[in-house]
Coordinates of C-alpha atoms in Angstrom, one line a residue:
M19 CA 12.8 60.0 24.4
T20 CA 14.7 57.2 22.8
K21 CA 12.6 55.3 20.2
K22 CA 9.7 57.6 20.8
C23 CA 8.0 59.2 17.8
L24 CA 4.8 61.2 17.0
T25 CA 2.6 60.0 14.2
F26 CA 0.4 62.4 12.2
H27 CA -2.0 61.3 9.5
A28 CA -1.9 63.7 6.5
F29 CA -2.6 63.9 2.8
F30 CA -1.5 66.0 -0.1
K31 CA -2.9 66.6 -3.6
Q32 CA -0.8 65.7 -6.6
S33 CA -1.7 67.3 -9.9
V34 CA -2.4 65.0 -12.9
V35 CA -2.0 66.5 -16.3
E36 CA -3.1 65.2 -19.7
S37 CA -5.7 62.9 -18.3
P38 CA -9.4 63.1 -19.1
N39 CA -10.4 60.9 -16.2
E40 CA -8.7 62.8 -13.3
H41 CA -7.2 66.2 -12.6
Y42 CA -5.6 65.5 -9.2
R43 CA -4.8 62.6 -7.0
V44 CA -5.2 62.5 -3.2
R45 CA -2.3 60.6 -1.6
H46 CA -2.4 59.6 2.1
V47 CA 0.9 59.8 4.1
N48 CA 2.1 59.3 7.7
I49 CA 4.4 62.1 9.1
L50 CA 6.7 60.6 11.8
Y51 CA 8.4 63.0 14.2
F52 CA 11.3 61.4 16.3
L53 CA 11.6 63.0 19.7
E54 CA 15.1 61.9 20.3
D55 CA 16.8 64.0 17.6
D56 CA 13.9 66.2 16.2
T57 CA 14.1 64.4 12.8
I58 CA 11.1 63.9 10.5
T59 CA 10.3 61.3 7.8
V60 CA 7.3 60.9 5.5
M61 CA 5.9 57.4 4.7
E62 CA 3.1 56.6 2.3
P63 CA 1.2 53.4 3.1
P64 CA 1.0 51.0 0.2
V65 CA -2.1 51.2 -2.0
K66 CA -3.1 48.2 -4.1
N67 CA -2.8 48.8 -7.9
A68 CA -1.8 52.5 -7.4
G69 CA 0.4 52.6 -10.5
F70 CA 3.1 54.7 -8.8
P71 CA 5.9 54.0 -6.4
Q72 CA 5.1 54.2 -2.7
G73 CA 6.9 53.9 0.6
R74 CA 9.3 56.5 2.0
L75 CA 8.7 59.9 0.4
V76 CA 11.0 61.9 2.6
R77 CA 14.0 60.3 4.2
R78 CA 14.6 60.9 7.9
D79 CA 16.3 64.3 8.6
K80 CA 15.8 67.6 10.2
I81 CA 13.4 69.5 7.9
P82 CA 13.8 73.3 7.5
R83 CA 10.7 75.3 8.1
D84 CA 11.6 78.3 6.0
T85 CA 14.5 79.9 4.2
S86 CA 16.0 81.0 7.4
G87 CA 17.2 77.5 8.2
V88 CA 15.0 77.0 11.3
T89 CA 13.9 73.4 11.4
Y90 CA 10.5 72.0 12.4
H91 CA 9.8 71.3 16.1
W92 CA 7.0 69.2 17.5
K93 CA 5.4 72.4 18.8
D94 CA 4.8 73.4 15.1
F95 CA 2.5 70.4 14.5
N96 CA -1.2 70.3 15.2
V97 CA -4.4 68.7 13.7
G98 CA -6.0 70.7 10.9
I99 CA -3.0 72.7 9.8
D100 CA -0.9 72.6 6.7
I101 CA 2.9 71.7 6.8
M102 CA 5.1 72.4 3.8
I103 CA 8.0 70.0 3.4
Y104 CA 10.3 70.5 0.4
G105 CA 7.6 72.4 -1.6
I106 CA 4.8 69.9 -1.0
T107 CA 1.9 71.0 1.3
Y108 CA 0.7 68.3 3.6
H109 CA -2.6 68.8 5.5
I110 CA -2.7 67.0 8.9
S111 CA -6.1 65.5 9.5
S112 CA -5.5 63.4 12.6
C113 CA -2.9 61.7 14.8
D114 CA -2.6 58.5 16.9
E115 CA -3.4 58.1 20.5
Y116 CA 0.2 58.4 21.8
T117 CA 0.7 61.7 19.9
K118 CA -2.6 63.0 21.2
E119 CA -1.7 62.3 24.8
F120 CA 1.8 63.7 24.4
L121 CA 0.7 67.0 23.0
L122 CA -2.0 67.4 25.6
S123 CA 0.5 66.7 28.3
Q124 CA 2.7 69.5 26.9
G125 CA -0.1 72.0 27.0
V126 CA -0.9 72.0 23.2
E127 CA -4.5 72.4 22.4
L128 CA -5.4 70.0 19.6
N129 CA -7.9 70.9 17.0
D130 CA -10.8 68.6 16.0
M131 CA -9.9 65.5 14.2
E132 CA -10.8 65.4 10.5
D133 CA -11.8 62.7 8.1
M134 CA -9.2 61.7 5.5
P135 CA -10.6 62.5 2.1
Q136 CA -10.7 59.8 -0.5
D137 CA -9.2 59.8 -3.9
P138 CA -12.0 60.6 -6.4
Y139 CA -10.4 58.6 -9.2
T140 CA -10.0 55.5 -7.0
Q141 CA -13.6 55.8 -5.9
S142 CA -14.8 56.0 -9.5
R143 CA -12.8 52.9 -10.3
M144 CA -14.3 51.0 -7.4
N145 CA -17.8 51.8 -8.6
L146 CA -17.1 50.2 -12.0
N147 CA -18.2 46.6 -12.6
P148 CA -15.1 44.5 -12.9
H149 CA -14.8 42.7 -16.2
V150 CA -13.9 39.1 -15.5
R151 CA -12.2 37.3 -18.3
K152 CA -12.1 33.6 -18.3
T153 CA -9.0 32.2 -20.0
P154 CA -9.8 28.9 -21.7
P155 CA -7.9 26.0 -20.2
V156 CA -4.7 25.0 -22.0
D157 CA -4.0 21.3 -22.3
D158 CA -0.5 21.3 -20.8
K159 CA 0.8 17.9 -21.8
L160 CA 4.0 18.2 -19.7
R161 CA 2.0 19.1 -16.5
R162 CA -0.4 16.2 -17.1
F163 CA 2.5 13.8 -17.7
L164 CA 4.3 14.9 -14.5
E165 CA 1.1 14.7 -12.4
F166 CA -0.6 11.7 -13.8
D167 CA 2.1 9.5 -15.2
G168 CA 1.6 5.9 -14.0
K169 CA -2.0 6.6 -12.7
V170 CA -4.4 4.4 -14.6
L171 CA -8.2 3.9 -14.0
R172 CA -9.1 0.2 -14.2
F173 CA -12.7 -0.9 -15.0
Y174 CA -14.0 -4.4 -15.3
A175 CA -16.4 -4.9 -18.1
V176 CA -18.2 -7.6 -20.2
W177 CA -18.7 -7.6 -23.9
D178 CA -22.4 -8.5 -24.4
D179 CA -22.4 -10.5 -27.6
R180 CA -25.4 -12.6 -26.9
D181 CA -27.4 -11.2 -29.8
S182 CA -25.2 -13.0 -32.3
E183 CA -25.1 -16.8 -32.8
H184 CA -23.2 -18.6 -30.0
G185 CA -22.6 -15.2 -28.4
E186 CA -21.9 -14.9 -24.7
L187 CA -20.7 -12.5 -22.0
R188 CA -16.9 -12.2 -22.3
P189 CA -14.9 -10.4 -19.5
Y190 CA -12.5 -7.6 -20.3
I191 CA -10.4 -5.0 -18.4
I192 CA -10.5 -1.4 -19.6
H193 CA -7.6 0.9 -18.7
Y194 CA -8.0 4.7 -18.9
Y195 CA -4.6 6.5 -18.8
L196 CA -5.0 9.9 -17.1
A197 CA -1.7 11.2 -18.5
D198 CA -3.0 11.3 -22.1
D199 CA -6.7 10.3 -22.0
C200 CA -5.9 7.0 -23.9
V201 CA -7.8 3.8 -23.5
D202 CA -6.9 0.1 -24.0
V203 CA -8.9 -3.0 -23.6
K204 CA -7.4 -6.2 -22.3
E205 CA -9.0 -9.6 -22.6
V206 CA -9.4 -11.8 -19.4
K207 CA -8.2 -15.3 -20.2
T208 CA -10.4 -18.1 -18.9
V209 CA -9.6 -21.8 -18.8
N210 CA -11.2 -23.8 -21.6
S211 CA -13.1 -20.8 -23.0
G212 CA -12.7 -22.0 -26.6
H213 CA -11.4 -18.6 -27.7
D214 CA -8.0 -17.7 -29.1
S215 CA -5.9 -15.8 -26.6
F216 CA -5.0 -12.3 -27.7
P217 CA -3.1 -9.9 -25.4
K218 CA -5.3 -7.0 -26.2
L219 CA -8.6 -6.4 -27.9
L220 CA -7.7 -2.7 -28.4
N221 CA -4.3 -1.1 -28.3
K222 CA -3.7 2.2 -26.4
M223 CA -5.5 5.0 -28.2
K224 CA -7.9 7.9 -27.8
L225 CA -11.4 6.4 -27.9
P226 CA -14.0 8.3 -29.9
K227 CA -17.6 8.2 -28.8
D228 CA -19.0 8.3 -32.4
W229 CA -16.4 6.6 -34.5
K230 CA -18.7 6.4 -37.6
N231 CA -19.5 10.1 -37.8
V232 CA -16.9 11.2 -40.4
P233 CA -17.1 13.3 -43.6
D234 CA -18.2 11.5 -46.7
D235 CA -15.1 12.4 -48.6
Y236 CA -12.8 11.1 -45.8
P237 CA -10.5 8.4 -47.1
S238 CA -11.1 6.0 -44.2
I239 CA -9.9 3.0 -46.1
F240 CA -6.2 3.8 -45.6
M241 CA -6.2 6.7 -43.1
E242 CA -6.9 6.6 -39.4
K243 CA -9.2 9.1 -37.8
G244 CA -7.6 12.0 -36.0
D245 CA -8.7 15.0 -34.0
P246 CA -10.1 16.9 -37.0
E247 CA -12.5 14.0 -37.8
V248 CA -13.5 13.1 -34.2
T249 CA -16.0 15.4 -32.5
E250 CA -15.8 13.9 -29.0
Y251 CA -13.6 11.4 -27.1
Y252 CA -14.5 9.4 -24.0
Q253 CA -13.6 11.1 -20.7
P254 CA -13.4 9.7 -17.2
K255 CA -16.9 10.9 -16.3
D256 CA -18.3 8.6 -19.0
F257 CA -17.0 5.5 -17.2
V258 CA -19.5 4.9 -14.4
I259 CA -20.5 1.5 -13.0
G260 CA -23.7 0.3 -14.8
N261 CA -23.1 2.4 -17.9
T262 CA -22.8 0.8 -21.3
I263 CA -20.1 2.2 -23.6
F264 CA -19.5 1.4 -27.2
I265 CA -15.9 0.6 -28.2
L266 CA -15.7 0.7 -32.0
G267 CA -19.1 -0.9 -32.4
R268 CA -18.9 -3.3 -29.5
R269 CA -21.1 -3.0 -26.5
F270 CA -19.4 -3.1 -23.1
L271 CA -21.1 -3.1 -19.7
L272 CA -19.1 -1.7 -16.8
Y273 CA -19.7 -3.8 -13.7
N274 CA -16.8 -3.0 -11.3
C275 CA -13.6 -1.0 -10.8
D276 CA -10.7 -1.0 -8.5
D277 CA -10.2 1.0 -5.3
F278 CA -7.9 3.6 -6.8
T279 CA -10.5 4.4 -9.4
R280 CA -13.2 4.8 -6.8
R281 CA -11.0 7.2 -4.8
Y282 CA -10.2 9.2 -7.9
F283 CA -13.9 9.6 -8.9
K284 CA -14.8 10.6 -5.3
H285 CA -12.1 13.2 -4.6
C286 CA -11.4 14.6 -8.1
L287 CA -14.8 14.3 -9.9
N288 CA -17.1 14.2 -6.9
I289 CA -18.8 11.1 -8.3
E290 CA -19.6 8.2 -6.1
Q291 CA -19.1 4.9 -8.0
P292 CA -21.9 2.3 -7.4
G293 CA -21.1 -1.1 -6.0
E294 CA -20.2 -4.1 -8.0
M295 CA -22.9 -5.5 -10.3
K296 CA -23.6 -9.2 -10.6
V297 CA -23.4 -10.0 -14.3
F298 CA -22.3 -13.6 -14.4
E299 CA -24.5 -16.5 -13.3
E300 CA -23.2 -18.2 -10.2
K301 CA -21.9 -21.7 -11.1
K302 CA -22.6 -24.5 -8.8
P303 CA -19.5 -26.0 -7.3
S304 CA -18.4 -29.0 -9.3
I305 CA -17.9 -32.2 -7.4
P306 CA -14.3 -33.4 -7.9
P307 CA -14.1 -36.8 -9.7
P308 CA -13.2 -39.7 -7.5
L309 CA -9.6 -40.9 -7.6
P310 CA -9.0 -44.1 -9.5
P311 CA -7.9 -47.2 -7.6
H312 CA -4.3 -48.0 -7.1
I313 CA -2.9 -49.8 -10.1
A314 CA -0.4 -51.8 -7.9
F315 CA 2.6 -50.1 -9.6
G316 CA 4.5 -47.7 -7.5
T317 CA 2.8 -45.9 -4.6
P318 CA -0.7 -44.6 -4.5
E319 CA 0.7 -41.1 -5.0
D320 CA 2.1 -42.3 -8.4
T321 CA -1.4 -43.4 -9.4
V322 CA -2.9 -40.1 -8.5
Q323 CA -0.2 -38.2 -10.4
S324 CA -1.0 -40.1 -13.6
C325 CA -4.5 -38.5 -13.5
Y326 CA -3.2 -35.0 -13.8
T327 CA -1.1 -35.1 -17.0
F328 CA -0.1 -37.5 -19.7
M329 CA 3.6 -36.8 -19.2
L330 CA 4.2 -38.5 -15.8
K331 CA 6.0 -36.6 -13.2
P332 CA 7.1 -37.8 -9.7
P333 CA 5.0 -36.6 -6.8
K334 CA 6.1 -33.5 -5.0
K335 CA 8.0 -34.2 -1.9
D336 CA 8.0 -32.3 1.4
V337 CA 11.3 -30.4 0.8
L338 CA 11.2 -28.7 4.2
R339 CA 10.7 -32.0 6.1
Y340 CA 13.5 -33.5 4.0
I341 CA 16.0 -30.7 4.7
T342 CA 15.1 -30.6 8.4
N343 CA 15.4 -34.3 9.0
A344 CA 18.1 -35.3 6.4
G345 CA 20.1 -38.2 7.7
K346 CA 18.0 -38.7 10.8
K347 CA 16.6 -42.1 11.6
L348 CA 15.1 -44.0 14.6
R349 CA 16.3 -47.5 15.2
Y350 CA 14.4 -50.3 17.0
T351 CA 15.1 -54.0 17.7
A352 CA 12.3 -56.5 17.1
S353 CA 11.6 -60.1 17.2
M354 CA 9.2 -62.0 15.1
D355 CA 5.8 -62.9 16.6
W356 CA 6.5 -66.5 15.6
V357 CA 4.1 -69.2 14.5
H358 CA 6.6 -71.6 13.3
P359 CA 9.2 -72.8 15.9
E360 CA 12.2 -72.0 13.6
D361 CA 11.3 -68.3 13.7
E362 CA 11.5 -68.0 17.5
H363 CA 15.1 -66.9 17.7
R364 CA 15.2 -64.5 14.7
R365 CA 16.1 -60.9 15.5
F366 CA 15.5 -57.8 13.4
M367 CA 16.6 -54.2 13.2
I368 CA 13.9 -51.7 12.1
E369 CA 14.9 -48.2 11.0
Y370 CA 12.5 -45.4 10.5
F371 CA 13.7 -42.5 8.3
L372 CA 12.4 -39.1 9.5
A373 CA 13.1 -37.4 6.2
D374 CA 10.5 -39.3 4.1
G375 CA 8.7 -41.6 6.6
Q376 CA 10.1 -44.8 5.0
T377 CA 10.8 -48.0 7.0
L378 CA 13.7 -50.4 6.5
I379 CA 13.8 -53.9 8.1
Q380 CA 17.0 -55.9 8.3
E381 CA 17.6 -59.3 9.9
V382 CA 20.4 -59.6 12.4
K383 CA 22.9 -62.3 11.8
I384 CA 22.7 -65.2 14.3
P385 CA 25.2 -68.1 13.9
N386 CA 23.7 -71.5 13.1
S387 CA 20.2 -70.1 12.8
G388 CA 19.7 -71.3 9.3
F389 CA 18.6 -67.9 8.1
I390 CA 20.6 -65.5 5.9
A391 CA 21.1 -62.1 7.5
G392 CA 20.5 -58.9 5.5
R393 CA 17.7 -56.9 4.1
F394 CA 14.2 -58.2 4.9
L395 CA 12.2 -55.2 3.7
K396 CA 13.6 -52.4 1.4
P397 CA 13.0 -48.8 2.4
M398 CA 9.3 -48.0 1.7
L399 CA 6.3 -46.4 3.2
L400 CA 4.9 -49.1 5.4
P401 CA 1.0 -49.3 5.2
K402 CA -1.0 -50.4 8.2
P403 CA -3.1 -53.5 7.7
Q404 CA -6.8 -53.3 7.0
T405 CA -6.6 -49.8 5.5
N406 CA -7.9 -48.6 2.2
P407 CA -5.2 -49.6 -0.4
D408 CA -6.1 -46.6 -2.5
N409 CA -5.5 -44.2 0.4
P410 CA -3.6 -46.2 3.0
E411 CA -2.5 -45.1 6.5
F412 CA 1.2 -45.5 7.0
Y413 CA 3.2 -46.4 10.2
T414 CA 4.6 -43.4 12.1
P415 CA 7.0 -43.2 15.1
S416 CA 4.0 -43.1 17.5
D417 CA 3.3 -46.7 16.4
F418 CA 6.8 -48.0 17.3
L419 CA 6.5 -48.5 21.1
I420 CA 8.1 -51.1 23.4
G421 CA 5.9 -54.2 23.1
S422 CA 3.8 -53.1 20.2
I423 CA 3.1 -55.3 17.2
I424 CA 4.0 -54.2 13.7
D425 CA 2.3 -56.0 10.9
V426 CA 4.4 -56.0 7.7
F427 CA 2.4 -57.6 4.9
G428 CA 1.4 -60.6 7.1
H429 CA 4.6 -60.8 9.1
R430 CA 4.2 -59.7 12.7
F431 CA 7.1 -58.0 14.5
K432 CA 7.2 -57.2 18.2
I433 CA 9.2 -54.2 19.2
T434 CA 11.7 -55.3 21.9
G435 CA 14.0 -52.3 22.2
A436 CA 15.1 -48.9 20.9
D437 CA 18.2 -46.7 21.0
L438 CA 18.7 -43.5 23.0
K439 CA 17.9 -41.3 20.0
V440 CA 14.3 -42.6 20.0
Y441 CA 13.8 -41.4 23.6
R442 CA 15.4 -38.0 22.8
Y443 CA 13.0 -37.7 19.8
M444 CA 10.0 -38.5 22.0
E445 CA 11.1 -35.8 24.5
A446 CA 11.5 -33.2 21.8
N447 CA 8.1 -34.0 20.3
P448 CA 5.8 -34.7 23.2
E449 CA 2.7 -33.8 21.1
K450 CA 3.2 -36.9 18.9
F451 CA 3.3 -39.4 21.8
T452 CA 1.2 -40.1 24.9
E453 CA 2.7 -39.5 28.3
E454 CA 2.4 -43.2 29.1
A455 CA 4.5 -44.1 26.0
I456 CA 7.2 -41.6 26.9
E457 CA 7.3 -42.9 30.5
N458 CA 7.5 -46.5 29.4
M459 CA 10.4 -45.6 27.0
R460 CA 12.2 -43.8 29.8
K461 CA 11.9 -46.8 32.1
Y462 CA 13.3 -49.0 29.4
M463 CA 16.2 -46.6 28.9
V464 CA 16.9 -46.7 32.7
Y465 CA 16.7 -50.4 32.7
E466 CA 19.2 -50.7 29.9
G467 CA 21.5 -48.2 31.7
L468 CA 21.4 -45.6 28.9
L469 CA 20.4 -42.8 31.2
T470 CA 22.9 -43.6 34.0
E471 CA 24.9 -40.4 33.4
E472 CA 21.8 -38.2 33.3
I473 CA 20.4 -39.7 36.5
K474 CA 23.8 -39.2 38.3
N475 CA 23.9 -35.5 37.3
I476 CA 20.3 -35.0 38.6
A477 CA 21.2 -36.7 41.9
N478 CA 24.3 -34.6 42.3
F479 CA 22.3 -31.4 41.6
D480 CA 19.7 -32.4 44.2
I481 CA 22.4 -33.0 46.8
R482 CA 24.0 -29.6 46.3
H483 CA 20.7 -27.8 46.5
D484 CA 19.2 -29.7 49.3
G485 CA 17.2 -27.3 51.5
C486 CA 17.8 -24.3 49.2
E487 CA 14.7 -22.4 48.2
N488 CA 16.4 -20.7 45.3
Q489 CA 17.1 -23.4 42.7
D490 CA 19.4 -21.0 40.7
C491 CA 22.0 -20.7 43.5
E492 CA 24.8 -23.2 44.3
K493 CA 26.2 -24.1 47.7
Q494 CA 29.8 -23.3 48.2

């Protein structure tokens, strides 16, 4: 019988004195009888808004039946009888299924189950119409600050001032601060608008709807309007795309808002903001003016730079290209495609700087040639012949090939050789050269003996791996 108990549903009447509304109160209880030690406890189920303590009314113990000291036994319990426990009479009206089956199995004849009576005062209270009181909302500034600080509604508007002389549509941005219901208006600066630039048209403040409606005796000359003088302020629901609002006498048309504002109106106010309105006339794309011709001083980039500002600045350089290729240059040997017999034996060194694309030409010293060795052409961007002088095309490494002719301001040079670094550069940048050009340069390097070590390594590798299918292995 461990952890086995009998449950009886009962009630008792409690007298209520000095109350015009009720004389007694019906209280429902559960009498639990523990079979393991014949102890009894009385529990009262909780009742909402009862007004008196509930729970365990009688702690678990053996309960005496009378003054003789004989305690209650489960055989003394049945449905429809009264049980006195410590001076309080409990009337048993029903029991649970387990208790019913247990008593029937022990030969106890159960009386008919009874309905539990209801408390008359509780029933009368339930029949009354509840009086619902609505507490007016309190503007909790601290809560609004903690919840909406940094959250701002942004609207794009235009001030329609076309009724006045030389009036126009001027764009503005209206900010509505949810933390304190303040509004400010910021002017959108446009290039060459002809208007003085001010940071704000309206500083942050609460925006009244009817700012002129004030008492006649209000000293508006030296005092600002406050809450006592303003009947209504603008609220978020007033800012809907397509509406016209008046800000201190100026007429503003709302034509767009940002994504956060749209989400706030949809989820918090259940208002779907319309799409963007077209308020400005679409301007035809202006044709850029043609660039002036080269003035023959400096480079064409210098001429173009003089069109942008009166204070001349050097053209911007490709810094990434300069850092990547700093100190790197390609060297070629060349001879002059001579017309005069004395130029037949002249030899030149052409250097191409990868950092800025400039070309340097120096003449190689030849004894008894009659020509002074040294610089033939200073470093400069070398334009190709018959190109537009205002926008010329310059020589690049793809033009310096073995046997090609380079025209330098009427002097024709024929490329006769190159160093090994040129070939390495062509291998590293195959997209800038044709396959034929790379192969011709490779044949030249082999002919000059500059690739002997590389060819020897490749031959030794082929000998060691002759007949081996796996190219990654090595023969022992």
